[in-house]
Amino acid sequence: MNENGMNTCPLFIDGSWTDAGDVATEPVFNPSDGSVIARTPMCGETEVDSAVRAARAALPDWSATPVVDRARILFRYVHLLEENFEALSRLVTREHGKTLVEARGSVRRGIEVVEFACGAPTLLMGDSLEQIASGIDCDTIRQPVGVCAGITPFNFPAMVPMWMYPIAIVCGNTFVLKPSEKVPLTAIRLVELLHEAGLPSGVMNLVHGGVDVVNALCTHPDIDAVSFVGSSPVARHVYQTATAHGKRVQSAGGAKNYMIILPDADPAFTVDALIGSVYGCAGERCMAGSVAVAVEEAAQRVLPPLREALDEMKVGPTDREPAADMGPVVTRQHLDKVHGYIASGLADGASLYRDGRGVEVPQTPEGFYLGPTIFDDAATSMKIVREEIFGPVLSVIRTDSLDKGIEACNQSGFGNAAVLFTGDGKAARTFRNRVSAGMVGINVGVPAPMAFFPFTGWNGSFYGDLHMQGKEGFAFYTRQKVTMSRWA
Ligand code: NAD
């Protein structure tokens, strides 16, 4: 407890929970009612150094542990995660604000990464070929990279950390996790359960904080690899800093995901998909659709039923109101930022087709709420189209051809998701071929790949070479060694 009577989050270093000691703290909110539910210690180099030392000391034994034994711990972890599935989902809702249905979905996606990681004995296999020259055989093996760090954003408190550490650990690496200071509670529980599953001390470590911890992780001489997920400016900074310090880096950034709607798209289906994509998790998703390009009469077909459906949507406190379709955004500060974007859209001349400001939540008026918002007649020159808003705001651009839609999408500078709604296979094929984004949806509003596929952001949405999840995840957390043998 600190002076405000609030629990300050503990660190997990070398198998023990410890207090951060005398460091500044920041509040963790329940966004549904604006209350402070915990405090995050803003640690620095000292705490990072302790965690890295523990991870380095644990590395020789852990990397020498047979892969089946490492995987067996993850099998036990899956079991514990299932037992705690509902409690974990509620924790995600409590500190992030997304609905319980969304929280459950995100915890499920995270568990699927652990299940995938349990396949390590197969996924870590190398290649071999005998007699590549007279009397010479050749083979490859995959060995762990070493001490890895994971730095994560606020919007998926369980899923995004789970993109990283299960694969890193099963490959024989040790790990230091730094979750977002806005949502540290889920990460604490995830680490507790991992320890309960039997992971040896020092293999997984947890530190809390912000910029100072991130910079300490990116520059620490004893860290070998850094995985980052967050906004693009920070993703770029982490990539540049950590690579300059000799580390292997995968760094996923922000997004501005375009959804092109052709006139032949089924309106009812498209409206449902748009609602899920734009307003799911209150728009706080790197895969959220945030720009709709309506081709020819698609706007007339889709916008009126979309607005009608949004008028029926219940915005409310997701921690206590099961009927809430959409929750708050994460903090008051973030809400103010999203309001700033709405003001800028108005100033730039876009028309506010549905205004979510002033949404009333009488049960918990102190929560951080914004109702579903739509701008029509937006243009690529406007800030609301150029920048990531990360809230429940859709900007609609009207155009007269698929080509122009693709062109608009490709100039965004980002490259996470791009979506096309159509009934025309040829248009879908053209779109998939020409769009400059790593994850493409054809009549799928949120084309987020499952654990066994890589999460393939492009352009300003990703810095590095090997993405998270899938076989690329295994490639990132291992180094290949080629051996040529002659026993003449
Ligand atoms: P953020 O960039 O503010 O923070 C991410 C992490 O970086 C946090 O742990 C934070 O403590 C740290 N950080 C923040 N500012 C920093 C700075 N100046 N220097 C060093 N470290 C810093 O992101 P956020 O607001 O927590 O999360 C939302 C962002 O994450 C959105 O841009 C979203 O698109 C992105 N995101 C991307 C993906 C993806 O796969 N591409 C997935 C989820 C979220």
XYZ file of C-alpha atoms and ligand atoms in Angstrom:
532
model
C 0.000 0.000 0.000
C 1.252 3.518 -0.686
C 0.314 6.788 0.945
C -2.964 6.854 -1.005
C -3.995 3.464 0.364
C -3.642 1.998 -3.112
C -1.775 -1.196 -4.008
C 1.431 -0.480 -5.871
C 2.156 -3.200 -8.402
C 5.000 -5.545 -7.454
C 7.864 -6.576 -9.719
C 8.733 -10.216 -10.332
C 12.456 -10.803 -10.320
C 14.287 -14.119 -10.037
C 11.189 -15.995 -8.943
C 10.110 -13.543 -6.194
C 7.633 -10.709 -5.955
C 9.336 -7.554 -4.765
C 8.421 -3.959 -4.057
C 9.768 -1.309 -6.358
C 10.735 0.744 -3.304
C 10.870 4.484 -3.319
C 9.956 5.364 -6.899
C 7.239 7.602 -8.327
C 3.965 5.890 -9.180
C 1.193 6.462 -11.711
C -2.498 5.657 -11.279
C -4.173 2.671 -12.922
C -7.830 3.472 -13.634
C -10.985 1.494 -13.959
C -12.083 3.374 -17.099
C -15.714 2.357 -16.553
C -16.065 4.629 -13.515
C -12.841 6.631 -13.464
C -11.716 5.243 -10.099
C -8.055 4.532 -9.320
C -7.632 0.780 -8.736
C -3.856 0.432 -8.340
C -0.604 2.303 -8.866
C 2.225 1.482 -11.247
C 5.755 2.053 -9.962
C 7.742 3.974 -12.563
C 10.971 2.004 -12.293
C 14.278 2.776 -13.943
C 17.714 1.370 -14.759
C 18.279 -0.241 -11.353
C 15.190 -2.446 -11.491
C 15.808 -3.288 -15.156
C 19.356 -4.297 -14.297
C 18.176 -6.640 -11.499
C 15.663 -8.271 -13.846
C 18.212 -8.665 -16.643
C 20.791 -10.158 -14.273
C 18.243 -12.714 -13.081
C 17.326 -13.558 -16.679
C 20.990 -13.884 -17.678
C 21.768 -16.137 -14.696
C 18.820 -18.423 -15.510
C 19.739 -18.717 -19.196
C 22.340 -21.559 -19.169
C 20.120 -24.052 -17.309
C 16.928 -23.064 -19.090
C 18.384 -23.188 -22.575
C 19.844 -26.622 -21.757
C 16.470 -27.913 -20.500
C 15.091 -30.461 -22.988
C 12.523 -28.870 -25.263
C 9.837 -31.376 -24.222
C 10.265 -30.293 -20.592
C 9.978 -26.637 -21.568
C 6.847 -27.402 -23.572
C 5.422 -29.451 -20.682
C 5.466 -26.330 -18.489
C 3.476 -24.507 -21.148
C 0.958 -27.363 -21.286
C 0.446 -26.883 -17.522
C 0.212 -23.125 -18.145
C -2.568 -23.629 -20.703
C -4.447 -25.648 -18.097
C -4.057 -22.889 -15.477
C -5.057 -20.201 -17.970
C -8.226 -22.150 -18.759
C -9.021 -22.519 -15.058
C -8.558 -18.777 -14.633
C -10.080 -17.772 -17.965
C -13.086 -15.913 -16.583
C -11.140 -14.125 -13.838
C -8.461 -13.043 -16.328
C -11.107 -11.754 -18.747
C -12.753 -9.755 -15.959
C -9.390 -8.282 -15.020
C -8.827 -7.193 -18.629
C -12.259 -5.527 -18.633
C -11.612 -3.871 -15.286
C -8.339 -2.189 -16.176
C -8.891 -1.658 -19.914
C -12.641 -1.094 -20.238
C -13.441 -3.364 -23.204
C -16.579 -5.499 -22.885
C -16.355 -8.875 -21.227
C -17.108 -10.587 -24.547
C -14.189 -8.709 -26.135
C -11.952 -9.430 -23.150
C -12.753 -13.137 -23.339
C -11.966 -13.116 -27.056
C -8.592 -11.487 -26.415
C -7.640 -13.911 -23.628
C -8.643 -16.777 -25.930
C -6.327 -15.421 -28.675
C -3.526 -15.269 -26.103
C -4.083 -18.839 -24.924
C -3.931 -19.961 -28.544
C -0.369 -18.625 -28.738
C 0.581 -20.741 -25.728
C -1.069 -23.784 -27.356
C 0.868 -23.068 -30.541
C 4.104 -22.702 -28.567
C 3.532 -26.181 -27.093
C 4.385 -27.482 -30.580
C 7.997 -26.383 -30.098
C 9.565 -29.840 -30.509
C 8.339 -29.851 -34.102
C 8.660 -26.135 -34.775
C 12.285 -26.005 -33.606
C 13.470 -28.777 -35.884
C 16.223 -27.958 -38.333
C 17.103 -29.295 -41.767
C 19.732 -31.809 -42.757
C 21.194 -33.138 -45.949
C 23.836 -35.821 -46.260
C 26.621 -35.931 -48.818
C 26.476 -32.275 -49.857
C 30.049 -32.873 -50.991
C 32.130 -35.992 -50.906
C 31.922 -37.360 -47.324
C 30.347 -34.160 -45.987
C 26.935 -33.823 -44.315
C 25.241 -30.584 -43.438
C 22.542 -29.660 -40.938
C 20.920 -26.679 -39.272
C 19.789 -26.362 -35.675
C 17.915 -23.528 -33.944
C 19.306 -22.190 -30.688
C 17.849 -19.554 -28.366
C 18.848 -15.914 -28.864
C 19.427 -15.281 -25.151
C 17.787 -12.714 -22.852
C 14.719 -11.191 -24.501
C 12.646 -8.168 -23.516
C 8.965 -7.543 -24.274
C 7.418 -4.060 -24.151
C 3.639 -3.914 -24.610
C 0.799 -1.397 -25.146
C -2.365 -0.783 -23.124
C -4.974 -2.060 -25.548
C -4.555 -5.822 -25.146
C -3.336 -6.422 -21.588
C -3.248 -10.229 -21.987
C -3.032 -10.997 -25.696
C -0.096 -8.834 -26.771
C 2.288 -9.952 -23.988
C 1.243 -13.506 -24.892
C 2.331 -12.974 -28.493
C 5.836 -12.796 -27.087
C 6.903 -14.629 -23.944
C 5.365 -18.108 -24.523
C 7.296 -18.519 -27.793
C 10.452 -16.877 -26.432
C 10.506 -19.118 -23.385
C 9.718 -22.388 -25.111
C 12.603 -21.674 -27.503
C 14.931 -21.648 -24.473
C 15.286 -17.893 -23.954
C 14.734 -16.030 -20.707
C 12.495 -12.986 -20.606
C 11.877 -9.548 -19.081
C 8.360 -8.178 -19.619
C 7.422 -4.507 -19.300
C 3.651 -4.141 -19.685
C 1.912 -0.819 -20.276
C 1.856 1.283 -17.127
C -1.872 1.800 -17.795
C -2.751 -1.920 -17.510
C -0.204 -3.737 -15.312
C -2.639 -5.951 -13.382
C -3.374 -8.599 -16.015
C 0.356 -9.020 -16.683
C 0.952 -9.655 -12.973
C -1.627 -12.453 -12.983
C -0.218 -13.954 -16.197
C 3.238 -14.102 -14.620
C 1.879 -15.543 -11.352
C 0.231 -18.384 -13.266
C 3.391 -19.053 -15.265
C 5.325 -19.418 -12.027
C 2.597 -21.719 -10.691
C 2.990 -23.835 -13.842
C 6.520 -24.617 -12.662
C 8.736 -22.217 -14.606
C 12.159 -22.029 -12.899
C 13.140 -18.779 -11.170
C 14.666 -16.105 -13.374
C 13.251 -17.402 -16.663
C 10.378 -14.887 -16.597
C 10.753 -11.464 -14.990
C 8.399 -8.508 -14.784
C 9.252 -4.821 -14.389
C 6.956 -1.802 -14.474
C 7.320 1.729 -15.752
C 7.410 3.873 -18.862
C 10.013 5.654 -20.977
C 12.961 5.094 -18.597
C 12.400 1.357 -18.387
C 11.950 1.091 -22.153
C 15.161 2.969 -22.811
C 17.031 0.911 -20.223
C 15.831 -2.311 -21.896
C 16.798 -1.078 -25.370
C 20.327 -0.188 -24.306
C 21.171 -2.821 -21.673
C 24.269 -4.702 -22.828
C 22.943 -8.035 -21.557
C 19.716 -8.040 -23.556
C 19.869 -9.843 -26.892
C 16.441 -9.252 -28.420
C 13.581 -6.790 -27.991
C 9.931 -7.272 -28.969
C 7.857 -4.095 -28.938
C 4.198 -3.320 -29.660
C 2.816 0.210 -29.382
C 2.415 3.435 -31.336
C 4.527 4.055 -34.448
C 6.761 6.870 -33.130
C 7.756 4.750 -30.129
C 8.054 1.611 -32.294
C 10.513 3.476 -34.538
C 12.452 4.804 -31.537
C 12.688 1.329 -29.981
C 13.781 -0.207 -33.285
C 16.468 2.429 -33.863
C 17.763 2.458 -30.289
C 17.799 -1.284 -29.718
C 19.313 -2.152 -33.113
C 21.972 0.532 -32.561
C 22.795 -1.364 -29.378
C 23.232 -4.617 -31.277
C 19.917 -6.255 -30.494
C 17.576 -8.237 -32.694
C 14.318 -6.258 -32.800
C 10.719 -6.767 -33.892
C 8.741 -3.572 -33.345
C 5.046 -3.295 -34.206
C 3.547 0.191 -34.497
C 0.226 1.958 -34.972
C -2.188 1.799 -37.865
C -4.741 3.519 -40.027
C -6.763 0.708 -41.510
C -8.756 1.380 -44.674
C -11.923 -0.461 -45.569
C -13.049 -0.089 -49.172
C -16.744 -0.700 -49.783
C -17.788 -1.460 -53.353
C -21.388 -0.788 -54.449
C -22.059 -4.538 -54.782
C -21.217 -5.252 -51.129
C -24.116 -6.670 -49.122
C -25.268 -3.704 -46.985
C -26.488 -5.623 -43.903
C -23.374 -7.795 -43.774
C -21.105 -4.783 -44.324
C -22.800 -2.754 -41.583
C -22.301 -5.599 -39.083
C -18.662 -5.972 -40.086
C -18.064 -2.208 -39.862
C -19.552 -2.046 -36.364
C -17.302 -4.866 -35.179
C -14.208 -3.418 -36.803
C -14.580 0.298 -36.023
C -16.302 0.262 -32.647
C -15.108 -3.052 -31.158
C -12.901 -2.376 -28.103
C -14.041 1.271 -28.464
C -11.775 1.553 -31.501
C -8.678 0.834 -29.418
C -7.352 -1.888 -31.701
C -4.425 -1.790 -34.085
C -6.654 -3.730 -36.505
C -9.650 -1.412 -36.110
C -11.046 -0.066 -39.354
C -10.862 3.699 -39.122
C -11.300 4.945 -42.709
C -14.126 3.710 -44.943
C -13.721 4.419 -48.649
C -17.204 4.236 -50.139
C -17.136 3.681 -53.896
C -19.972 5.259 -55.934
C -23.358 4.582 -54.316
C -21.918 2.398 -51.501
C -22.192 5.332 -49.078
C -25.942 5.741 -49.615
C -26.424 2.005 -49.106
C -24.353 1.623 -45.981
C -24.289 4.872 -43.998
C -27.999 5.210 -43.089
C -28.327 1.633 -41.724
C -24.965 2.025 -39.990
C -26.115 5.153 -38.172
C -29.409 3.475 -37.243
C -27.569 0.482 -35.774
C -25.191 2.741 -33.842
C -28.141 4.632 -32.357
C -29.186 1.317 -30.791
C -25.745 0.602 -29.374
C -25.482 0.739 -25.574
C -22.396 2.515 -24.279
C -21.790 1.757 -20.625
C -19.707 0.422 -17.740
C -18.442 -2.914 -19.014
C -17.317 -4.045 -15.552
C -20.880 -4.161 -14.202
C -23.273 -3.922 -17.147
C -23.397 -7.101 -19.270
C -25.691 -5.363 -21.783
C -23.077 -2.725 -22.664
C -22.088 -3.063 -26.336
C -19.205 -0.636 -26.053
C -17.144 0.505 -23.101
C -15.071 3.577 -22.300
C -11.635 4.466 -23.653
C -8.685 3.802 -21.417
C -8.054 7.136 -19.638
C -9.422 10.662 -19.387
C -6.259 11.865 -21.145
C -6.903 9.538 -24.076
C -10.550 10.631 -24.224
C -9.408 14.271 -24.451
C -7.064 13.323 -27.295
C -9.889 11.677 -29.254
C -12.085 14.751 -28.650
C -9.230 16.815 -30.088
C -9.380 14.751 -33.300
C -13.135 15.316 -33.578
C -12.551 19.053 -33.250
C -9.864 18.890 -35.931
C -12.184 16.981 -38.307
C -14.778 19.697 -37.909
C -12.218 22.444 -38.420
C -10.971 20.713 -41.599
C -14.504 20.647 -43.052
C -15.547 17.001 -42.686
C -19.237 16.593 -41.871
C -20.100 15.019 -38.544
C -22.595 12.375 -39.641
C -22.950 10.916 -36.146
C -21.699 12.732 -33.052
C -20.740 10.504 -30.127
C -19.811 13.375 -27.839
C -22.149 13.955 -24.962
C -23.065 10.288 -24.692
C -24.761 9.798 -21.339
C -23.854 7.027 -18.934
C -25.868 7.942 -15.822
C -24.726 4.842 -13.893
C -21.057 5.920 -13.961
C -20.743 9.471 -15.266
C -17.072 9.673 -14.259
C -16.102 6.981 -16.780
C -14.194 7.850 -19.966
C -16.975 7.536 -22.548
C -17.440 8.572 -26.135
C -20.307 7.323 -28.291
C -19.817 5.946 -31.817
C -18.842 8.792 -34.115
C -18.819 9.084 -37.937
C -17.353 11.740 -40.179
C -18.612 11.823 -43.762
C -16.939 13.698 -46.668
C -13.489 13.243 -45.171
C -10.354 13.613 -47.325
C -6.869 12.113 -47.233
C -5.411 15.550 -46.455
C -7.270 15.755 -43.123
C -5.641 14.907 -39.810
C -8.533 12.567 -38.914
C -7.593 10.473 -41.960
C -3.808 10.822 -41.759
C -3.314 10.047 -38.079
C -4.304 7.155 -35.859
C -7.166 8.278 -33.576
C -7.496 5.034 -31.597
C -11.078 5.667 -30.541
C -14.633 4.975 -31.804
C -14.423 7.356 -34.760
C -14.907 6.436 -38.433
C -13.952 8.747 -41.290
C -15.723 8.146 -44.593
C -14.156 9.142 -47.912
C -16.322 9.037 -51.021
C -14.789 8.072 -54.341
C -15.763 6.625 -57.714
C -13.454 3.660 -58.265
C -11.648 0.790 -56.584
C -8.373 2.086 -58.056
C -8.757 5.422 -56.297
C -9.649 3.618 -53.064
C -6.489 1.494 -53.262
C -4.426 4.586 -54.060
C -5.809 6.406 -50.996
C -5.127 3.377 -48.813
C -1.576 2.962 -50.097
C -0.592 6.553 -49.363
C -1.474 6.270 -45.657
C 2.076 5.381 -44.627
C 0.800 2.624 -42.356
C 0.229 -0.986 -43.391
C -1.451 -3.177 -40.811
C -4.877 -4.111 -42.154
C -6.748 -3.287 -45.366
C -10.235 -4.557 -46.007
C -12.484 -4.853 -49.050
C -16.229 -5.459 -48.979
C -17.472 -6.814 -52.300
C -19.234 -9.678 -54.065
C -16.782 -9.495 -56.979
C -13.951 -12.041 -57.010
C -11.917 -10.168 -59.624
C -12.011 -6.958 -57.582
C -10.978 -8.950 -54.501
C -8.029 -10.421 -56.380
C -6.890 -7.006 -57.631
C -7.204 -5.584 -54.133
C -5.168 -8.343 -52.509
C -2.458 -7.991 -55.120
C -2.101 -4.197 -55.042
C -2.853 -3.070 -51.537
C 0.186 -2.084 -49.471
C -0.738 -3.696 -46.159
C 0.377 -6.877 -44.459
C -3.017 -8.198 -43.343
C -5.820 -8.197 -45.878
C -9.509 -8.814 -45.224
C -11.921 -9.755 -48.001
C -15.358 -9.360 -46.414
C -13.613 -9.754 -43.037
C -13.621 -6.598 -40.925
C -10.774 -7.520 -38.581
C -8.340 -9.772 -40.472
C -6.195 -10.497 -37.394
C -4.302 -13.748 -37.938
C -4.466 -16.547 -35.370
C -1.458 -17.763 -33.423
C -0.080 -20.092 -36.105
C 0.112 -17.270 -38.690
C 2.389 -14.229 -38.372
C 0.997 -10.792 -37.462
C 2.367 -9.150 -40.571
C 2.228 -5.353 -40.325
C 3.968 -3.447 -43.138
C 5.326 0.084 -43.724
C 5.006 2.379 -40.671
C 3.107 -0.330 -38.813
C 6.166 -2.538 -38.359
C 9.919 -2.099 -37.977
C 12.048 -5.212 -38.288
C 12.120 -8.396 -40.323
C 10.459 -11.179 -38.380
C 6.915 -10.640 -37.103
C 5.236 -11.919 -33.971
C 3.374 -15.254 -33.806
C 3.549 -18.179 -36.203
C 6.761 -19.634 -37.585
C 8.222 -16.112 -37.811
C 7.856 -15.897 -34.022
C 9.980 -19.033 -33.676
C 12.492 -17.661 -36.190
C 12.764 -14.381 -34.254
C 13.479 -16.082 -30.940
C 16.112 -18.476 -32.332
C 19.415 -18.320 -34.165
C 20.251 -20.868 -36.793
C 23.528 -22.720 -36.773
C 24.743 -24.660 -39.784
C 27.128 -27.553 -39.203
C 29.190 -29.272 -41.896
C 30.615 -32.630 -40.798
C 33.236 -34.899 -42.306
C 34.177 -38.172 -40.646
C 36.540 -39.475 -43.214
P 2.509 3.635 -26.651
O 3.430 3.681 -27.798
O 2.143 4.904 -25.987
O 3.119 2.700 -25.490
C 3.604 1.401 -25.766
C 4.706 1.057 -24.787
O 5.786 1.985 -24.953
C 4.252 1.166 -23.337
O 4.797 0.082 -22.620
C 4.812 2.509 -22.871
O 5.172 2.503 -21.515
C 6.040 2.704 -23.743
N 6.279 4.103 -24.138
C 5.347 5.082 -24.315
N 5.939 6.230 -24.732
C 7.259 5.970 -24.812
C 8.396 6.760 -25.190
N 8.272 8.023 -25.549
N 9.612 6.172 -25.168
C 9.750 4.871 -24.800
N 8.713 4.096 -24.422
C 7.478 4.616 -24.430
O 1.207 2.826 -27.113
P -0.147 2.631 -26.311
O -0.879 3.926 -26.294
O 0.106 1.912 -25.036
O -0.887 1.590 -27.263
C -1.614 1.947 -28.394
C -0.773 1.852 -29.650
O -0.315 0.518 -29.840
C -1.575 2.178 -30.910
O -0.777 2.960 -31.738
C -1.832 0.816 -31.527
O -2.064 0.836 -32.913
C -0.562 0.118 -31.189
N -0.715 -1.325 -31.281
C -0.133 -1.953 -32.338
C -0.280 -3.316 -32.499
C 0.339 -3.995 -33.677
O 0.362 -5.204 -33.715
N 0.849 -3.278 -34.657
C -1.007 -4.061 -31.554
C -1.583 -3.389 -30.473
C -1.417 -2.016 -30.353
